[in-house]
Amino acid sequence: MELKEYLEKKYSKSTLYSNLFLIKRFTDYYQNKASKATFKEVLNYIEHLRKNYNLHPKTLRHCLYGVKIYFNYLLETGQRNDHPCSELFLKDKIDKQIQVDTLYSPETLETFFETYQIRKKKYLENRNKIIISLLIYQALTVKEIAELEIQNINLEKCEIFIKASEELTAKSPQSRTLPLQAKQILLIYNYLEKDRIKLLKYNNKKETETSFILGQYGEKINPHGIGKMINETKPKTEQIKPIKIRQSVIANFLKKENDTRIVQVFSGHRRASTTIQYKQTEFELLQNAVNDYHPIR
Protein backbone atom coordinates (compact mmCIF):
# COMPACT_ATOMS: atom_id res chain seq x y z
CA MET A 1 0.00 0.00 0.00
CA GLU A 2 1.34 3.41 -0.98
CA LEU A 3 1.66 6.09 1.71
CA LYS A 4 -1.00 8.37 0.16
CA GLU A 5 -3.47 5.49 -0.07
CA TYR A 6 -2.80 4.62 3.59
CA LEU A 7 -3.42 8.23 4.68
CA GLU A 8 -6.64 8.45 2.65
CA LYS A 9 -7.99 5.40 4.49
CA LYS A 10 -6.89 6.46 7.96
CA TYR A 11 -7.29 10.24 8.03
CA SER A 12 -9.68 12.94 6.82
CA LYS A 13 -9.24 14.69 3.46
CA SER A 14 -8.62 18.00 5.21
CA THR A 15 -5.44 16.64 6.86
CA LEU A 16 -4.17 14.53 3.97
CA TYR A 17 -1.79 17.05 2.41
CA SER A 18 -0.57 18.49 5.70
CA ASN A 19 0.35 14.96 6.84
CA LEU A 20 2.09 14.28 3.52
CA PHE A 21 4.05 17.52 3.90
CA LEU A 22 5.14 16.67 7.47
CA ILE A 23 6.23 13.19 6.45
CA LYS A 24 8.11 14.47 3.38
CA ARG A 25 9.94 16.96 5.58
CA PHE A 26 11.22 14.08 7.69
CA THR A 27 12.06 11.74 4.78
CA ASP A 28 13.85 14.54 2.92
CA TYR A 29 15.98 15.14 6.00
CA TYR A 30 17.11 11.50 6.34
CA GLN A 31 16.71 10.50 2.66
CA ASN A 32 16.93 6.70 2.23
CA LYS A 33 17.72 6.24 5.95
CA ALA A 34 14.33 7.63 7.04
CA SER A 35 12.50 4.31 7.18
CA LYS A 36 15.20 2.85 9.48
CA ALA A 37 15.51 5.88 11.79
CA THR A 38 16.04 5.20 15.48
CA PHE A 39 14.63 6.96 18.54
CA LYS A 40 17.83 9.00 18.82
CA GLU A 41 17.63 10.04 15.16
CA VAL A 42 14.04 11.22 15.61
CA LEU A 43 15.24 13.33 18.55
CA ASN A 44 18.03 14.75 16.38
CA TYR A 45 15.45 15.66 13.73
CA ILE A 46 13.28 17.50 16.29
CA GLU A 47 16.36 19.32 17.56
CA HIS A 48 17.18 20.29 13.97
CA LEU A 49 13.70 21.82 13.58
CA ARG A 50 14.04 23.68 16.89
CA LYS A 51 17.37 25.25 15.95
CA ASN A 52 16.76 26.10 12.30
CA TYR A 53 13.08 26.96 11.89
CA ASN A 54 11.98 28.82 15.05
CA LEU A 55 8.72 26.87 15.09
CA HIS A 56 5.87 27.45 17.52
CA PRO A 57 5.67 24.61 20.11
CA LYS A 58 2.31 23.55 18.68
CA THR A 59 3.78 23.35 15.15
CA LEU A 60 6.68 21.31 16.50
CA ARG A 61 4.21 18.83 17.98
CA HIS A 62 2.48 18.56 14.61
CA CYS A 63 5.87 17.75 13.04
CA LEU A 64 6.39 14.92 15.52
CA TYR A 65 2.83 13.74 14.91
CA GLY A 66 3.62 13.47 11.19
CA VAL A 67 6.71 11.36 11.95
CA LYS A 68 4.60 9.06 14.16
CA ILE A 69 2.07 8.61 11.36
CA TYR A 70 4.92 7.69 9.00
CA PHE A 71 6.17 4.95 11.32
CA ASN A 72 2.60 3.71 11.88
CA TYR A 73 2.41 3.27 8.11
CA LEU A 74 5.70 1.34 7.99
CA LEU A 75 4.57 -0.82 10.91
CA GLU A 76 1.14 -1.66 9.47
CA THR A 77 2.50 -2.40 5.99
CA GLY A 78 5.16 -4.76 7.33
CA GLN A 79 8.12 -2.58 6.37
CA ARG A 80 9.18 -2.30 9.98
CA ASN A 81 8.71 -4.34 13.19
CA ASP A 82 8.88 -1.53 15.74
CA HIS A 83 7.84 2.08 16.25
CA PRO A 84 10.81 4.17 17.43
CA CYS A 85 8.90 7.16 18.80
CA SER A 86 5.39 6.06 19.77
CA GLU A 87 6.05 7.05 23.41
CA LEU A 88 7.80 10.34 22.58
CA PHE A 89 5.94 13.50 23.63
CA LEU A 90 7.17 17.09 23.54
CA LYS A 91 6.69 19.46 26.45
CA ASP A 92 7.75 22.76 24.88
CA LYS A 93 5.99 25.49 26.82
CA ILE A 94 3.28 27.42 24.95
CA ASP A 95 2.82 31.02 26.09
CA LYS A 96 -0.95 31.39 26.28
CA GLN A 97 -0.91 34.88 27.75
CA ILE A 98 -2.55 37.44 25.47
CA GLN A 99 -0.24 40.39 24.71
CA VAL A 100 -2.72 43.02 25.91
CA ASP A 101 -0.52 46.03 25.21
CA THR A 102 -0.48 45.25 21.46
CA LEU A 103 -4.26 45.13 21.05
CA TYR A 104 -6.59 47.80 19.62
CA SER A 105 -7.97 50.52 21.90
CA PRO A 106 -11.75 51.13 22.08
CA GLU A 107 -11.19 54.41 20.22
CA THR A 108 -9.35 52.68 17.36
CA LEU A 109 -12.13 50.12 16.97
CA GLU A 110 -14.88 52.75 17.11
CA THR A 111 -13.10 54.89 14.50
CA PHE A 112 -12.69 51.86 12.24
CA PHE A 113 -16.43 51.21 12.38
CA GLU A 114 -17.57 54.84 12.02
CA THR A 115 -15.27 55.69 9.11
CA TYR A 116 -15.56 52.38 7.26
CA GLN A 117 -16.25 52.70 3.54
CA ILE A 118 -15.90 50.33 0.63
CA ARG A 119 -14.46 51.41 -2.71
CA LYS A 120 -15.74 48.66 -4.96
CA LYS A 121 -19.11 46.91 -4.89
CA LYS A 122 -20.81 49.53 -2.70
CA TYR A 123 -23.84 47.25 -2.34
CA LEU A 124 -21.73 45.17 0.08
CA GLU A 125 -20.83 48.09 2.35
CA ASN A 126 -23.82 47.69 4.68
CA ARG A 127 -23.15 43.95 5.01
CA ASN A 128 -19.49 44.59 5.83
CA LYS A 129 -20.37 47.20 8.46
CA ILE A 130 -22.62 44.63 10.13
CA ILE A 131 -19.72 42.15 10.18
CA ILE A 132 -17.44 44.78 11.73
CA SER A 133 -20.11 45.67 14.29
CA LEU A 134 -20.45 42.00 15.31
CA LEU A 135 -16.70 41.83 15.80
CA ILE A 136 -16.52 45.09 17.76
CA TYR A 137 -19.69 45.04 19.87
CA GLN A 138 -20.26 41.31 20.41
CA ALA A 139 -16.66 40.06 20.00
CA LEU A 140 -17.81 37.18 17.80
CA THR A 141 -15.37 34.83 16.12
CA VAL A 142 -15.37 34.68 12.32
CA LYS A 143 -16.82 31.17 12.52
CA GLU A 144 -19.71 32.38 14.70
CA ILE A 145 -20.47 35.16 12.21
CA ALA A 146 -20.47 32.73 9.29
CA GLU A 147 -22.77 30.33 11.18
CA LEU A 148 -25.36 32.96 12.15
CA GLU A 149 -28.86 32.37 10.80
CA ILE A 150 -31.75 34.81 10.34
CA GLN A 151 -33.64 33.19 13.22
CA ASN A 152 -30.75 34.11 15.55
CA ILE A 153 -31.48 37.84 15.11
CA ASN A 154 -34.31 39.31 17.18
CA LEU A 155 -34.73 43.00 16.35
CA GLU A 156 -37.80 43.36 18.57
CA LYS A 157 -35.85 42.34 21.65
CA CYS A 158 -32.60 43.85 20.29
CA GLU A 159 -30.82 40.55 20.86
CA ILE A 160 -28.63 38.12 18.96
CA PHE A 161 -28.28 34.44 19.79
CA ILE A 162 -24.91 32.82 19.16
CA LYS A 163 -25.10 29.07 18.88
CA ALA A 164 -22.21 26.94 20.13
CA SER A 165 -20.23 25.01 17.57
CA GLU A 166 -21.32 21.40 17.02
CA GLU A 167 -17.66 20.43 17.18
CA LEU A 168 -16.92 21.03 20.86
CA THR A 169 -13.34 21.81 21.78
CA ALA A 170 -11.72 23.62 24.70
CA LYS A 171 -11.47 26.74 22.53
CA SER A 172 -14.90 26.73 20.89
CA PRO A 173 -17.15 29.38 22.51
CA GLN A 174 -20.39 28.45 24.26
CA SER A 175 -23.93 29.46 23.27
CA ARG A 176 -25.00 32.87 24.54
CA THR A 177 -27.53 35.65 23.93
CA LEU A 178 -26.11 39.16 23.67
CA PRO A 179 -27.72 42.59 23.33
CA LEU A 180 -27.47 44.46 20.03
CA GLN A 181 -26.25 48.06 20.10
CA ALA A 182 -28.67 50.78 18.96
CA LYS A 183 -26.49 51.62 15.92
CA GLN A 184 -26.69 47.99 14.78
CA ILE A 185 -30.50 47.83 14.64
CA LEU A 186 -31.01 50.07 11.60
CA LEU A 187 -28.04 48.52 9.79
CA ILE A 188 -29.45 45.02 10.25
CA TYR A 189 -33.00 46.08 9.37
CA ASN A 190 -31.89 47.67 6.09
CA TYR A 191 -29.72 44.68 5.28
CA LEU A 192 -32.56 42.21 5.80
CA GLU A 193 -35.13 44.31 3.93
CA LYS A 194 -32.94 45.32 0.98
CA ASP A 195 -29.34 44.13 0.68
CA ARG A 196 -29.82 40.47 1.59
CA ILE A 197 -32.79 40.16 -0.82
CA LYS A 198 -30.63 41.52 -3.66
CA LEU A 199 -27.82 39.10 -2.84
CA LEU A 200 -30.23 36.14 -2.83
CA LYS A 201 -31.12 36.83 -6.46
CA TYR A 202 -27.74 35.34 -7.40
CA ASN A 203 -28.43 32.15 -5.44
CA ASN A 204 -30.36 29.21 -6.89
CA LYS A 205 -31.06 28.00 -3.35
CA LYS A 206 -32.51 31.32 -2.21
CA GLU A 207 -35.68 29.79 -0.77
CA THR A 208 -33.75 27.48 1.53
CA GLU A 209 -30.78 29.75 2.38
CA THR A 210 -31.07 30.67 6.06
CA SER A 211 -27.59 32.15 6.62
CA PHE A 212 -27.70 35.71 7.94
CA ILE A 213 -24.51 37.02 6.33
CA LEU A 214 -24.28 36.18 2.62
CA GLY A 215 -21.47 36.32 0.08
CA GLN A 216 -21.64 38.50 -3.02
CA TYR A 217 -23.43 35.70 -4.88
CA GLY A 218 -25.95 34.99 -2.17
CA GLU A 219 -24.07 32.03 -0.75
CA LYS A 220 -23.05 31.19 2.80
CA ILE A 221 -19.73 32.88 3.50
CA ASN A 222 -16.45 31.21 4.37
CA PRO A 223 -15.23 32.42 7.79
CA HIS A 224 -11.64 32.56 6.52
CA GLY A 225 -12.67 35.22 3.99
CA ILE A 226 -14.03 37.71 6.54
CA GLY A 227 -10.66 39.39 7.15
CA LYS A 228 -10.33 40.04 3.43
CA MET A 229 -13.92 41.35 3.21
CA ILE A 230 -13.50 44.04 5.85
CA ASN A 231 -10.02 45.13 4.78
CA GLU A 232 -10.66 45.25 1.02
CA THR A 233 -7.60 46.86 -0.65
CA LYS A 234 -5.82 48.06 2.53
CA PRO A 235 -2.06 47.40 2.61
CA LYS A 236 -1.08 44.56 4.92
CA THR A 237 0.41 46.92 7.53
CA GLU A 238 -2.95 48.74 7.92
CA GLN A 239 -5.24 45.71 7.97
CA ILE A 240 -7.28 45.01 11.08
CA LYS A 241 -7.43 41.32 11.98
CA PRO A 242 -10.75 39.80 13.17
CA ILE A 243 -9.11 37.64 15.86
CA LYS A 244 -7.26 40.68 17.20
CA ILE A 245 -10.53 42.66 17.28
CA ARG A 246 -12.12 39.93 19.43
CA GLN A 247 -9.12 39.82 21.75
CA SER A 248 -9.12 43.62 22.03
CA VAL A 249 -12.83 43.83 22.87
CA ILE A 250 -12.49 41.18 25.58
CA ALA A 251 -9.37 42.82 27.06
CA ASN A 252 -10.98 46.28 27.01
CA PHE A 253 -14.15 44.93 28.66
CA LEU A 254 -12.07 43.24 31.35
CA LYS A 255 -10.42 46.58 32.20
CA LYS A 256 -13.86 48.08 32.93
CA GLU A 257 -15.50 45.05 34.52
CA ASN A 258 -14.10 43.60 37.75
CA ASP A 259 -16.33 40.52 37.62
CA THR A 260 -14.44 38.07 35.41
CA ARG A 261 -17.53 35.84 35.23
CA ILE A 262 -19.50 38.53 33.34
CA VAL A 263 -16.71 38.86 30.75
CA GLN A 264 -16.48 35.07 30.52
CA VAL A 265 -20.19 34.75 29.66
CA PHE A 266 -19.98 37.63 27.18
CA SER A 267 -17.00 36.01 25.44
CA GLY A 268 -18.43 32.50 25.50
CA HIS A 269 -15.29 31.17 27.17
CA ARG A 270 -15.75 27.70 28.63
CA ARG A 271 -13.12 28.30 31.30
CA ALA A 272 -12.48 31.31 33.51
CA SER A 273 -8.75 30.73 33.02
CA THR A 274 -9.16 31.63 29.34
CA THR A 275 -10.71 34.99 30.26
CA ILE A 276 -8.01 35.75 32.83
CA GLN A 277 -5.35 35.49 30.07
CA TYR A 278 -6.60 38.88 28.84
CA LYS A 279 -6.01 40.62 32.16
CA GLN A 280 -3.05 42.93 32.65
CA THR A 281 -1.14 42.79 35.92
CA GLU A 282 -0.63 45.98 37.92
CA PHE A 283 3.03 45.97 36.88
CA GLU A 284 2.10 45.77 33.16
CA LEU A 285 -0.33 48.68 33.58
CA LEU A 286 2.38 50.79 35.23
CA GLN A 287 4.95 49.81 32.61
CA ASN A 288 2.59 50.80 29.78
CA ALA A 289 1.84 54.11 31.50
CA VAL A 290 5.58 54.83 31.76
CA ASN A 291 6.04 54.00 28.07
CA ASP A 292 3.13 56.21 27.04
CA TYR A 293 3.86 59.26 29.20
CA HIS A 294 7.64 59.28 29.66
CA PRO A 295 8.87 62.88 29.09
CA ILE A 296 11.65 61.83 26.71
CA ARG A 297 9.29 59.76 24.59
Coordinates of C-alpha atoms in Angstrom, one line a residue:
M1 CA 0.0 0.0 0.0
E2 CA 1.3 3.4 -1.0
L3 CA 1.7 6.1 1.7
K4 CA -1.0 8.4 0.2
E5 CA -3.5 5.5 -0.1
Y6 CA -2.8 4.6 3.6
L7 CA -3.4 8.2 4.7
E8 CA -6.6 8.5 2.7
K9 CA -8.0 5.4 4.5
K10 CA -6.9 6.5 8.0
Y11 CA -7.3 10.2 8.0
S12 CA -9.7 12.9 6.8
K13 CA -9.2 14.7 3.5
S14 CA -8.6 18.0 5.2
T15 CA -5.4 16.6 6.9
L16 CA -4.2 14.5 4.0
Y17 CA -1.8 17.0 2.4
S18 CA -0.6 18.5 5.7
N19 CA 0.4 15.0 6.8
L20 CA 2.1 14.3 3.5
F21 CA 4.0 17.5 3.9
L22 CA 5.1 16.7 7.5
I23 CA 6.2 13.2 6.4
K24 CA 8.1 14.5 3.4
R25 CA 9.9 17.0 5.6
F26 CA 11.2 14.1 7.7
T27 CA 12.1 11.7 4.8
D28 CA 13.8 14.5 2.9
Y29 CA 16.0 15.1 6.0
Y30 CA 17.1 11.5 6.3
Q31 CA 16.7 10.5 2.7
N32 CA 16.9 6.7 2.2
K33 CA 17.7 6.2 5.9
A34 CA 14.3 7.6 7.0
S35 CA 12.5 4.3 7.2
K36 CA 15.2 2.9 9.5
A37 CA 15.5 5.9 11.8
T38 CA 16.0 5.2 15.5
F39 CA 14.6 7.0 18.5
K40 CA 17.8 9.0 18.8
E41 CA 17.6 10.0 15.2
V42 CA 14.0 11.2 15.6
L43 CA 15.2 13.3 18.6
N44 CA 18.0 14.7 16.4
Y45 CA 15.4 15.7 13.7
I46 CA 13.3 17.5 16.3
E47 CA 16.4 19.3 17.6
H48 CA 17.2 20.3 14.0
L49 CA 13.7 21.8 13.6
R50 CA 14.0 23.7 16.9
K51 CA 17.4 25.3 16.0
N52 CA 16.8 26.1 12.3
Y53 CA 13.1 27.0 11.9
N54 CA 12.0 28.8 15.0
L55 CA 8.7 26.9 15.1
H56 CA 5.9 27.4 17.5
P57 CA 5.7 24.6 20.1
K58 CA 2.3 23.6 18.7
T59 CA 3.8 23.3 15.2
L60 CA 6.7 21.3 16.5
R61 CA 4.2 18.8 18.0
H62 CA 2.5 18.6 14.6
C63 CA 5.9 17.8 13.0
L64 CA 6.4 14.9 15.5
Y65 CA 2.8 13.7 14.9
G66 CA 3.6 13.5 11.2
V67 CA 6.7 11.4 11.9
K68 CA 4.6 9.1 14.2
I69 CA 2.1 8.6 11.4
Y70 CA 4.9 7.7 9.0
F71 CA 6.2 5.0 11.3
N72 CA 2.6 3.7 11.9
Y73 CA 2.4 3.3 8.1
L74 CA 5.7 1.3 8.0
L75 CA 4.6 -0.8 10.9
E76 CA 1.1 -1.7 9.5
T77 CA 2.5 -2.4 6.0
G78 CA 5.2 -4.8 7.3
Q79 CA 8.1 -2.6 6.4
R80 CA 9.2 -2.3 10.0
N81 CA 8.7 -4.3 13.2
D82 CA 8.9 -1.5 15.7
H83 CA 7.8 2.1 16.3
P84 CA 10.8 4.2 17.4
C85 CA 8.9 7.2 18.8
S86 CA 5.4 6.1 19.8
E87 CA 6.1 7.1 23.4
L88 CA 7.8 10.3 22.6
F89 CA 5.9 13.5 23.6
L90 CA 7.2 17.1 23.5
K91 CA 6.7 19.5 26.5
D92 CA 7.7 22.8 24.9
K93 CA 6.0 25.5 26.8
I94 CA 3.3 27.4 25.0
D95 CA 2.8 31.0 26.1
K96 CA -0.9 31.4 26.3
Q97 CA -0.9 34.9 27.7
I98 CA -2.6 37.4 25.5
Q99 CA -0.2 40.4 24.7
V100 CA -2.7 43.0 25.9
D101 CA -0.5 46.0 25.2
T102 CA -0.5 45.3 21.5
L103 CA -4.3 45.1 21.0
Y104 CA -6.6 47.8 19.6
S105 CA -8.0 50.5 21.9
P106 CA -11.8 51.1 22.1
E107 CA -11.2 54.4 20.2
T108 CA -9.4 52.7 17.4
L109 CA -12.1 50.1 17.0
E110 CA -14.9 52.7 17.1
T111 CA -13.1 54.9 14.5
F112 CA -12.7 51.9 12.2
F113 CA -16.4 51.2 12.4
E114 CA -17.6 54.8 12.0
T115 CA -15.3 55.7 9.1
Y116 CA -15.6 52.4 7.3
Q117 CA -16.2 52.7 3.5
I118 CA -15.9 50.3 0.6
R119 CA -14.5 51.4 -2.7
K120 CA -15.7 48.7 -5.0
K121 CA -19.1 46.9 -4.9
K122 CA -20.8 49.5 -2.7
Y123 CA -23.8 47.3 -2.3
L124 CA -21.7 45.2 0.1
E125 CA -20.8 48.1 2.4
N126 CA -23.8 47.7 4.7
R127 CA -23.1 43.9 5.0
N128 CA -19.5 44.6 5.8
K129 CA -20.4 47.2 8.5
I130 CA -22.6 44.6 10.1
I131 CA -19.7 42.2 10.2
I132 CA -17.4 44.8 11.7
S133 CA -20.1 45.7 14.3
L134 CA -20.5 42.0 15.3
L135 CA -16.7 41.8 15.8
I136 CA -16.5 45.1 17.8
Y137 CA -19.7 45.0 19.9
Q138 CA -20.3 41.3 20.4
A139 CA -16.7 40.1 20.0
L140 CA -17.8 37.2 17.8
T141 CA -15.4 34.8 16.1
V142 CA -15.4 34.7 12.3
K143 CA -16.8 31.2 12.5
E144 CA -19.7 32.4 14.7
I145 CA -20.5 35.2 12.2
A146 CA -20.5 32.7 9.3
E147 CA -22.8 30.3 11.2
L148 CA -25.4 33.0 12.2
E149 CA -28.9 32.4 10.8
I150 CA -31.7 34.8 10.3
Q151 CA -33.6 33.2 13.2
N152 CA -30.8 34.1 15.6
I153 CA -31.5 37.8 15.1
N154 CA -34.3 39.3 17.2
L155 CA -34.7 43.0 16.3
E156 CA -37.8 43.4 18.6
K157 CA -35.8 42.3 21.7
C158 CA -32.6 43.8 20.3
E159 CA -30.8 40.5 20.9
I160 CA -28.6 38.1 19.0
F161 CA -28.3 34.4 19.8
I162 CA -24.9 32.8 19.2
K163 CA -25.1 29.1 18.9
A164 CA -22.2 26.9 20.1
S165 CA -20.2 25.0 17.6
E166 CA -21.3 21.4 17.0
E167 CA -17.7 20.4 17.2
L168 CA -16.9 21.0 20.9
T169 CA -13.3 21.8 21.8
A170 CA -11.7 23.6 24.7
K171 CA -11.5 26.7 22.5
S172 CA -14.9 26.7 20.9
P173 CA -17.2 29.4 22.5
Q174 CA -20.4 28.5 24.3
S175 CA -23.9 29.5 23.3
R176 CA -25.0 32.9 24.5
T177 CA -27.5 35.7 23.9
L178 CA -26.1 39.2 23.7
P179 CA -27.7 42.6 23.3
L180 CA -27.5 44.5 20.0
Q181 CA -26.3 48.1 20.1
A182 CA -28.7 50.8 19.0
K183 CA -26.5 51.6 15.9
Q184 CA -26.7 48.0 14.8
I185 CA -30.5 47.8 14.6
L186 CA -31.0 50.1 11.6
L187 CA -28.0 48.5 9.8
I188 CA -29.4 45.0 10.3
Y189 CA -33.0 46.1 9.4
N190 CA -31.9 47.7 6.1
Y191 CA -29.7 44.7 5.3
L192 CA -32.6 42.2 5.8
E193 CA -35.1 44.3 3.9
K194 CA -32.9 45.3 1.0
D195 CA -29.3 44.1 0.7
R196 CA -29.8 40.5 1.6
I197 CA -32.8 40.2 -0.8
K198 CA -30.6 41.5 -3.7
L199 CA -27.8 39.1 -2.8
L200 CA -30.2 36.1 -2.8
K201 CA -31.1 36.8 -6.5
Y202 CA -27.7 35.3 -7.4
N203 CA -28.4 32.2 -5.4
N204 CA -30.4 29.2 -6.9
K205 CA -31.1 28.0 -3.3
K206 CA -32.5 31.3 -2.2
E207 CA -35.7 29.8 -0.8
T208 CA -33.8 27.5 1.5
E209 CA -30.8 29.7 2.4
T210 CA -31.1 30.7 6.1
S211 CA -27.6 32.1 6.6
F212 CA -27.7 35.7 7.9
I213 CA -24.5 37.0 6.3
L214 CA -24.3 36.2 2.6
G215 CA -21.5 36.3 0.1
Q216 CA -21.6 38.5 -3.0
Y217 CA -23.4 35.7 -4.9
G218 CA -26.0 35.0 -2.2
E219 CA -24.1 32.0 -0.7
K220 CA -23.1 31.2 2.8
I221 CA -19.7 32.9 3.5
N222 CA -16.5 31.2 4.4
P223 CA -15.2 32.4 7.8
H224 CA -11.6 32.6 6.5
G225 CA -12.7 35.2 4.0
I226 CA -14.0 37.7 6.5
G227 CA -10.7 39.4 7.1
K228 CA -10.3 40.0 3.4
M229 CA -13.9 41.3 3.2
I230 CA -13.5 44.0 5.8
N231 CA -10.0 45.1 4.8
E232 CA -10.7 45.2 1.0
T233 CA -7.6 46.9 -0.6
K234 CA -5.8 48.1 2.5
P235 CA -2.1 47.4 2.6
K236 CA -1.1 44.6 4.9
T237 CA 0.4 46.9 7.5
E238 CA -2.9 48.7 7.9
Q239 CA -5.2 45.7 8.0
I240 CA -7.3 45.0 11.1
K241 CA -7.4 41.3 12.0
P242 CA -10.7 39.8 13.2
I243 CA -9.1 37.6 15.9
K244 CA -7.3 40.7 17.2
I245 CA -10.5 42.7 17.3
R246 CA -12.1 39.9 19.4
Q247 CA -9.1 39.8 21.7
S248 CA -9.1 43.6 22.0
V249 CA -12.8 43.8 22.9
I250 CA -12.5 41.2 25.6
A251 CA -9.4 42.8 27.1
N252 CA -11.0 46.3 27.0
F253 CA -14.1 44.9 28.7
L254 CA -12.1 43.2 31.3
K255 CA -10.4 46.6 32.2
K256 CA -13.9 48.1 32.9
E257 CA -15.5 45.1 34.5
N258 CA -14.1 43.6 37.7
D259 CA -16.3 40.5 37.6
T260 CA -14.4 38.1 35.4
R261 CA -17.5 35.8 35.2
I262 CA -19.5 38.5 33.3
V263 CA -16.7 38.9 30.8
Q264 CA -16.5 35.1 30.5
V265 CA -20.2 34.8 29.7
F266 CA -20.0 37.6 27.2
S267 CA -17.0 36.0 25.4
G268 CA -18.4 32.5 25.5
H269 CA -15.3 31.2 27.2
R270 CA -15.8 27.7 28.6
R271 CA -13.1 28.3 31.3
A272 CA -12.5 31.3 33.5
S273 CA -8.8 30.7 33.0
T274 CA -9.2 31.6 29.3
T275 CA -10.7 35.0 30.3
I276 CA -8.0 35.7 32.8
Q277 CA -5.3 35.5 30.1
Y278 CA -6.6 38.9 28.8
K279 CA -6.0 40.6 32.2
Q280 CA -3.1 42.9 32.7
T281 CA -1.1 42.8 35.9
E282 CA -0.6 46.0 37.9
F283 CA 3.0 46.0 36.9
E284 CA 2.1 45.8 33.2
L285 CA -0.3 48.7 33.6
L286 CA 2.4 50.8 35.2
Q287 CA 4.9 49.8 32.6
N288 CA 2.6 50.8 29.8
A289 CA 1.8 54.1 31.5
V290 CA 5.6 54.8 31.8
N291 CA 6.0 54.0 28.1
D292 CA 3.1 56.2 27.0
Y293 CA 3.9 59.3 29.2
H294 CA 7.6 59.3 29.7
P295 CA 8.9 62.9 29.1
I296 CA 11.6 61.8 26.7
R297 CA 9.3 59.8 24.6

